[in-house]
XYZ file of C-alpha atoms in Angstrom:
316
model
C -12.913 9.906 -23.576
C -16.113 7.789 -24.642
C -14.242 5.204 -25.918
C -11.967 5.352 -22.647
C -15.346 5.147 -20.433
C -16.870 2.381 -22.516
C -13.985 0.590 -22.616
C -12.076 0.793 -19.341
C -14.280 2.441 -16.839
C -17.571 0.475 -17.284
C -15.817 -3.342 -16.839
C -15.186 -1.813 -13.741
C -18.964 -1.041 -12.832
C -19.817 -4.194 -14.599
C -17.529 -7.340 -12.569
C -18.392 -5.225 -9.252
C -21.827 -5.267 -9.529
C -21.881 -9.020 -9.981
C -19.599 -9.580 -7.462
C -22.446 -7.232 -5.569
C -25.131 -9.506 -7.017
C -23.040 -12.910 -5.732
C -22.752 -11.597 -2.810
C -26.402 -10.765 -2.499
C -28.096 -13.963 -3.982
C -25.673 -15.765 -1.555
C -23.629 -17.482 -4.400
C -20.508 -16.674 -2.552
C -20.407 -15.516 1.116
C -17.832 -13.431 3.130
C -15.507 -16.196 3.467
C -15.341 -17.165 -0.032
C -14.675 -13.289 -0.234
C -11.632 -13.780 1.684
C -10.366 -17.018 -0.444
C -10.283 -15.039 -3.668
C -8.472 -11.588 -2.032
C -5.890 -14.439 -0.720
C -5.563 -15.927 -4.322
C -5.307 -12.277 -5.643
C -2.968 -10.682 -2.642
C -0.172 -14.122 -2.572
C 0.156 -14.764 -6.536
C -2.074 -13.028 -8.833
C -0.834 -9.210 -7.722
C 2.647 -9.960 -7.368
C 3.067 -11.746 -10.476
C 1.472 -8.821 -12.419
C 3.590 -5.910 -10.467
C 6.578 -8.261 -11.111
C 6.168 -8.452 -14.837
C 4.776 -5.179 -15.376
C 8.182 -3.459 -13.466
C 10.677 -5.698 -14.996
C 9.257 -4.280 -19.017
C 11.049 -1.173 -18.178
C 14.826 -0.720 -18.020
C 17.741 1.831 -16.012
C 17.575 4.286 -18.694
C 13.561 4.720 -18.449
C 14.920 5.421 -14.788
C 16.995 8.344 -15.633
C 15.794 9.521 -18.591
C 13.981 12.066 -16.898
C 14.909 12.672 -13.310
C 12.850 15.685 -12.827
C 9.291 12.646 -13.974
C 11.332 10.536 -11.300
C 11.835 12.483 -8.442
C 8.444 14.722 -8.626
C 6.512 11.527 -9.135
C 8.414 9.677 -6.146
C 8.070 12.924 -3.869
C 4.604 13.651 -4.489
C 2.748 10.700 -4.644
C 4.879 8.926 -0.982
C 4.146 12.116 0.330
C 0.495 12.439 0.028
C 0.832 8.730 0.828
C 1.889 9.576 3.783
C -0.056 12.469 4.444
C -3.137 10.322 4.006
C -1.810 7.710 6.843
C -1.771 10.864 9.084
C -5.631 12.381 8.364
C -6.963 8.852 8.411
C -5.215 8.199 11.868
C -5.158 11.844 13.614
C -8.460 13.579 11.928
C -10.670 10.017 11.499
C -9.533 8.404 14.465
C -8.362 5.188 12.864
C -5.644 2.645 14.585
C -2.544 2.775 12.683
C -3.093 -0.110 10.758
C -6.338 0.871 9.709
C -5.200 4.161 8.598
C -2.404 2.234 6.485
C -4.752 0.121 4.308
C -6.561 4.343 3.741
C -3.023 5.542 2.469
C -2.835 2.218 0.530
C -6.200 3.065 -1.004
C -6.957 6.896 -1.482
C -2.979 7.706 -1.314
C -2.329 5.560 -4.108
C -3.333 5.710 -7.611
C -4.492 2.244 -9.957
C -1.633 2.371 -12.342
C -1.594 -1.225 -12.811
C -4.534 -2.167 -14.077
C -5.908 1.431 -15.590
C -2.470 3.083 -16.413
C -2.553 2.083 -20.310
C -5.782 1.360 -20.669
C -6.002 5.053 -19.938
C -3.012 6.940 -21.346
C -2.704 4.897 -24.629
C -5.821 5.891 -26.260
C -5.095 9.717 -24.995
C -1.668 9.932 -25.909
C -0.404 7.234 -27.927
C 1.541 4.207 -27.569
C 4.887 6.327 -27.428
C 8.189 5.831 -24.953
C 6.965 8.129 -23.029
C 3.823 6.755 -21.958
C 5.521 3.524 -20.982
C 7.933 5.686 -19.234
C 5.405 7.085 -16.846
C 3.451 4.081 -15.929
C 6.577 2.410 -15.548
C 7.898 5.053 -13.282
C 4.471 5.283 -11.537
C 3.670 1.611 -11.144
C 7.721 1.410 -9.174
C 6.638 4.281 -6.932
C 3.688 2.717 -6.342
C 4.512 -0.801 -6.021
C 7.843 -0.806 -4.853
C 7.579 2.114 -2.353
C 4.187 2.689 -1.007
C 3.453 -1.011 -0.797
C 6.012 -2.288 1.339
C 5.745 1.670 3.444
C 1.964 0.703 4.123
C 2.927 -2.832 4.786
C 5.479 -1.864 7.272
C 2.928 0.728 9.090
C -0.176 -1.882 9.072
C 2.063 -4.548 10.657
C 3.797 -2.096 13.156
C 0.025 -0.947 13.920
C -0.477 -4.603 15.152
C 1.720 -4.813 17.497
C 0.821 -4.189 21.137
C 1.989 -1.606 23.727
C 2.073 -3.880 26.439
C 5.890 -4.337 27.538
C 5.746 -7.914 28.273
C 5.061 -8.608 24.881
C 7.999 -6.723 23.286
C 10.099 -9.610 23.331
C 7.714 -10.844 21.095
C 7.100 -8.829 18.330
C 9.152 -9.022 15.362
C 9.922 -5.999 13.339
C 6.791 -4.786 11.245
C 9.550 -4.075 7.709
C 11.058 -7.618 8.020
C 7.554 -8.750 8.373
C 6.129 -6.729 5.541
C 9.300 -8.049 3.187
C 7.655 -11.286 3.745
C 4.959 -10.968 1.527
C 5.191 -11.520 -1.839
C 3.149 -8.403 -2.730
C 5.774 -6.527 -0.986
C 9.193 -8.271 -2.328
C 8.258 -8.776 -5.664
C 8.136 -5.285 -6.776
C 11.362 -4.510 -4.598
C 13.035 -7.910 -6.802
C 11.572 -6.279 -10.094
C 13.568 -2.861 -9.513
C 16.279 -4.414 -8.124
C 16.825 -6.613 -11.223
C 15.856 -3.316 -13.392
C 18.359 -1.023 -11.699
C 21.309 -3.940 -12.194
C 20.664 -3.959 -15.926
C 19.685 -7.768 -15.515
C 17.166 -8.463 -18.298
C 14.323 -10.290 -17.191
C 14.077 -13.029 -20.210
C 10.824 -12.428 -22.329
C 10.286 -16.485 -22.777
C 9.515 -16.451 -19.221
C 6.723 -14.053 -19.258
C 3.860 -16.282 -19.586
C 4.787 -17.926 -16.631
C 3.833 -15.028 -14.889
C 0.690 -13.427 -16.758
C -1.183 -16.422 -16.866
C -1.474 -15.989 -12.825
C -1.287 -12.090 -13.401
C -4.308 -11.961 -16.004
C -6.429 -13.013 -12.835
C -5.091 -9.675 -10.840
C -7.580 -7.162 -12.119
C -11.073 -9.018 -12.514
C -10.666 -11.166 -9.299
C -10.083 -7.915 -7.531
C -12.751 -6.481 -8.440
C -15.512 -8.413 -7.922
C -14.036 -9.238 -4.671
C -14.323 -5.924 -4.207
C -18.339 -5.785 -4.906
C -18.477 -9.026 -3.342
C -16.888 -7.421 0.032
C -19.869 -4.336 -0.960
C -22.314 -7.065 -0.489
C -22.183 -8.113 2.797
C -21.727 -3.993 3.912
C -23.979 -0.991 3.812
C -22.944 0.765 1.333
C -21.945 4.525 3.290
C -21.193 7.876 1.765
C -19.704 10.144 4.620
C -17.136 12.706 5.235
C -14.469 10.464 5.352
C -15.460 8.570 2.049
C -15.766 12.201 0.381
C -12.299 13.071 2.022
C -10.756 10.240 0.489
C -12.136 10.702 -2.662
C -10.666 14.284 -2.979
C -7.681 13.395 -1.657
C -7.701 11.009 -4.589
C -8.933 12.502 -7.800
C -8.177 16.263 -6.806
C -5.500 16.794 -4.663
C -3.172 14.227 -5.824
C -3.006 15.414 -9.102
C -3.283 18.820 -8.265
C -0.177 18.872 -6.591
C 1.373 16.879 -9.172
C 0.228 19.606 -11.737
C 1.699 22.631 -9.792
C 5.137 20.775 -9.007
C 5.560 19.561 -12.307
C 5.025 23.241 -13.347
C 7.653 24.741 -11.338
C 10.251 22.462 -11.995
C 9.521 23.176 -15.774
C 8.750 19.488 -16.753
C 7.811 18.940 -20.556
C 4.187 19.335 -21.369
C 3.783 15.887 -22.500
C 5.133 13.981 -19.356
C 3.404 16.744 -16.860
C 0.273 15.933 -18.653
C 0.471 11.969 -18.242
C 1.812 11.691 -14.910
C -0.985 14.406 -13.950
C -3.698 12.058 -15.352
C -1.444 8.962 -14.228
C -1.749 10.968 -10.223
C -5.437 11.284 -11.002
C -6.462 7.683 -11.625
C -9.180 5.890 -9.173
C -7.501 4.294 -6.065
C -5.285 1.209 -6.463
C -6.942 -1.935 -5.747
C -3.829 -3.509 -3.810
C -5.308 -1.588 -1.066
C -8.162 -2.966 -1.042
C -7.012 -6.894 -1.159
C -4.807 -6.082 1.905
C -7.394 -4.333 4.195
C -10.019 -7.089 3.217
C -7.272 -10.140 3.659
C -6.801 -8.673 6.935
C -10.440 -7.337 8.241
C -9.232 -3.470 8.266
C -10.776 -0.497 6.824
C -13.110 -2.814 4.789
C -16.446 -0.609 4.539
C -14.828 2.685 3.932
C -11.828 1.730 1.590
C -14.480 -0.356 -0.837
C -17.343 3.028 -0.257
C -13.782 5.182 -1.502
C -13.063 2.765 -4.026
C -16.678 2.662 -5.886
C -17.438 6.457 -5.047
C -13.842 7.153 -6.787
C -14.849 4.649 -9.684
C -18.119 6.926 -10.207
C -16.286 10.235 -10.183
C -13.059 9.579 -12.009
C -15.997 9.695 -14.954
C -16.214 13.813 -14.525
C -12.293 13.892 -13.326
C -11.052 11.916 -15.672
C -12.075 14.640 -18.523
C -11.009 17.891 -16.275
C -7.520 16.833 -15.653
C -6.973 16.795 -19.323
C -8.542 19.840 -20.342
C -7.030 21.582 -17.419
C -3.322 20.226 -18.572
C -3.734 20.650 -21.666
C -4.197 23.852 -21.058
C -1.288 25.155 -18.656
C 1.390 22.554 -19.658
């Protein structure tokens, strides 16, 4: 767990706090901010959800349907369920509350999934298997749902305009962030193997993903207060103990094998993804409270982090 912390949890501390420090000493100002989540949101992201989805193949799919269906259940429900308590208990608008579920309702698999489970449990099938079943629910499902929500919460209620709007899913499909992922399965689920020539097409542009995100996530910090309320601390919870939590218990009853139950656990308990945060800065929403979640998650993922493993570990 040292090495994990040294390795993979303090970059993260590191590139925010000198996108913090930019930020502060005026190096780069809100709308360079905006420039870089752009960059990130339109290639860099999609590129790296594209290539990391298209690695796996149908059998990882159904290899285990019981890792499949309790990860897909689970995490799009407590998507969902955070969508709800942002906009019913916090008083968000709708799209507001969908950049929180894209935040604190979804986990980092991305960009910590690996760097995380490797070191733990080995560079086996079955680690590749999880992330690549939890980077698809992620990615491919809770993406586009959040898009879809944020873009219906746009639209007015005035009836005059109804003519007008187009329809928030057909809009969300738009974005590459969205379709890419959706391509990736699609082209995973056919049996179609992406060619492996081709990758470095993609991960030049997808190598930018994690780093660019995150100090445009201190850089966003910068030109905020910095706030630690209720609803950061909900989110948080939500996040590093509830997700998981329910993961654990599920995965129990339906009697899933102690290795898999004890990755996709860790996997559920992972620091919220930074899509979410891209998308509510590229579009003004939820900005101070998803980037408080994010860094108070960051911070507390250090004590999680080493509980969700002992605790598996010990029931699985």
């Amino acid at each position: 767990m040292i090495d994990i912390l040294i390795k993979d949890i303090l970059p993260i501390f590191v590139i925010m706090f000198l996108g913090y420090m930019a930020g502060k000493r005026k190096v780069f100002n809100a709308s360079d901010s905006k420039i870089l989540n752009k960059l990130v949101l339109t290639y860099a992201l999609p590129a790296a959800l594209f290539v990391s989805i298209v690695k796996a193949d149908r059998a990882m799919l159904f290899d285990d349907l019981k890792l499949t269906i309790v990860s897909l259940v689970i995490i799009t429900a407590l998507f969902l369920w955070s969508y709800f308590s942002c906009y019913k208990f916090f008083k968000h608008t709708k799209s507001e509350a969908a950049v929180c579920a894209l935040i604190s309702g979804s986990p980092t698999i991305g960009f910590l999934g690996f760097a995380v489970l490797e070191p733990i449990y080995g560079a086996t099938a079955t680690t590749g298997l999880v992330v690549a079943i939890v980077s698809i629910v992620v990615n491919a499902v809770n993406i586009p749902i959040g898009l879809a929500l944020m873009n219906k919460g746009k639209g007015g209620v005035d009836n005059s305009q109804l003519t007008k709007r187009t329809n928030p899913v057909l809009d969300a499909l738009k974005e590459p962030v969205c379709w890419a992922p959706i391509l990736a399965v699609i082209l995973v689920l056919l049996g179609i193997r992406f060619p492996t020539i081709l990758d470095p097409n993609f991960e030049l542009i997808a190598k930018a993903n994690s780093g660019v995100a995150v100090f445009a996530a201190g850089l966003t910090l910068s030109n905020m207060k910095f706030q630690l309320d209720g609803e950061v601390v909900y989110n948080t919870l939500l996040k590093l103990i509830l997700m998981p939590a329910v993961l654990l218990i599920v995965g129990l009853l339906f009697h899933m094998e102690a290795d898999k139950l004890q990755m996709m656990v860790l996997a559920g308990a992972l620091p919220p993804a930074f899509s979410g945060i891209i998308i509510g800065n590229q579009n003004q929403l939820y900005e101070r409270t998803g980037t408080s979640s994010l860094a108070f998650s960051i911070l507390l993922f250090v004590v999680a982090a080493p509980f969700w493993i002992w605790l598996t570990r010990l029931v699985a």
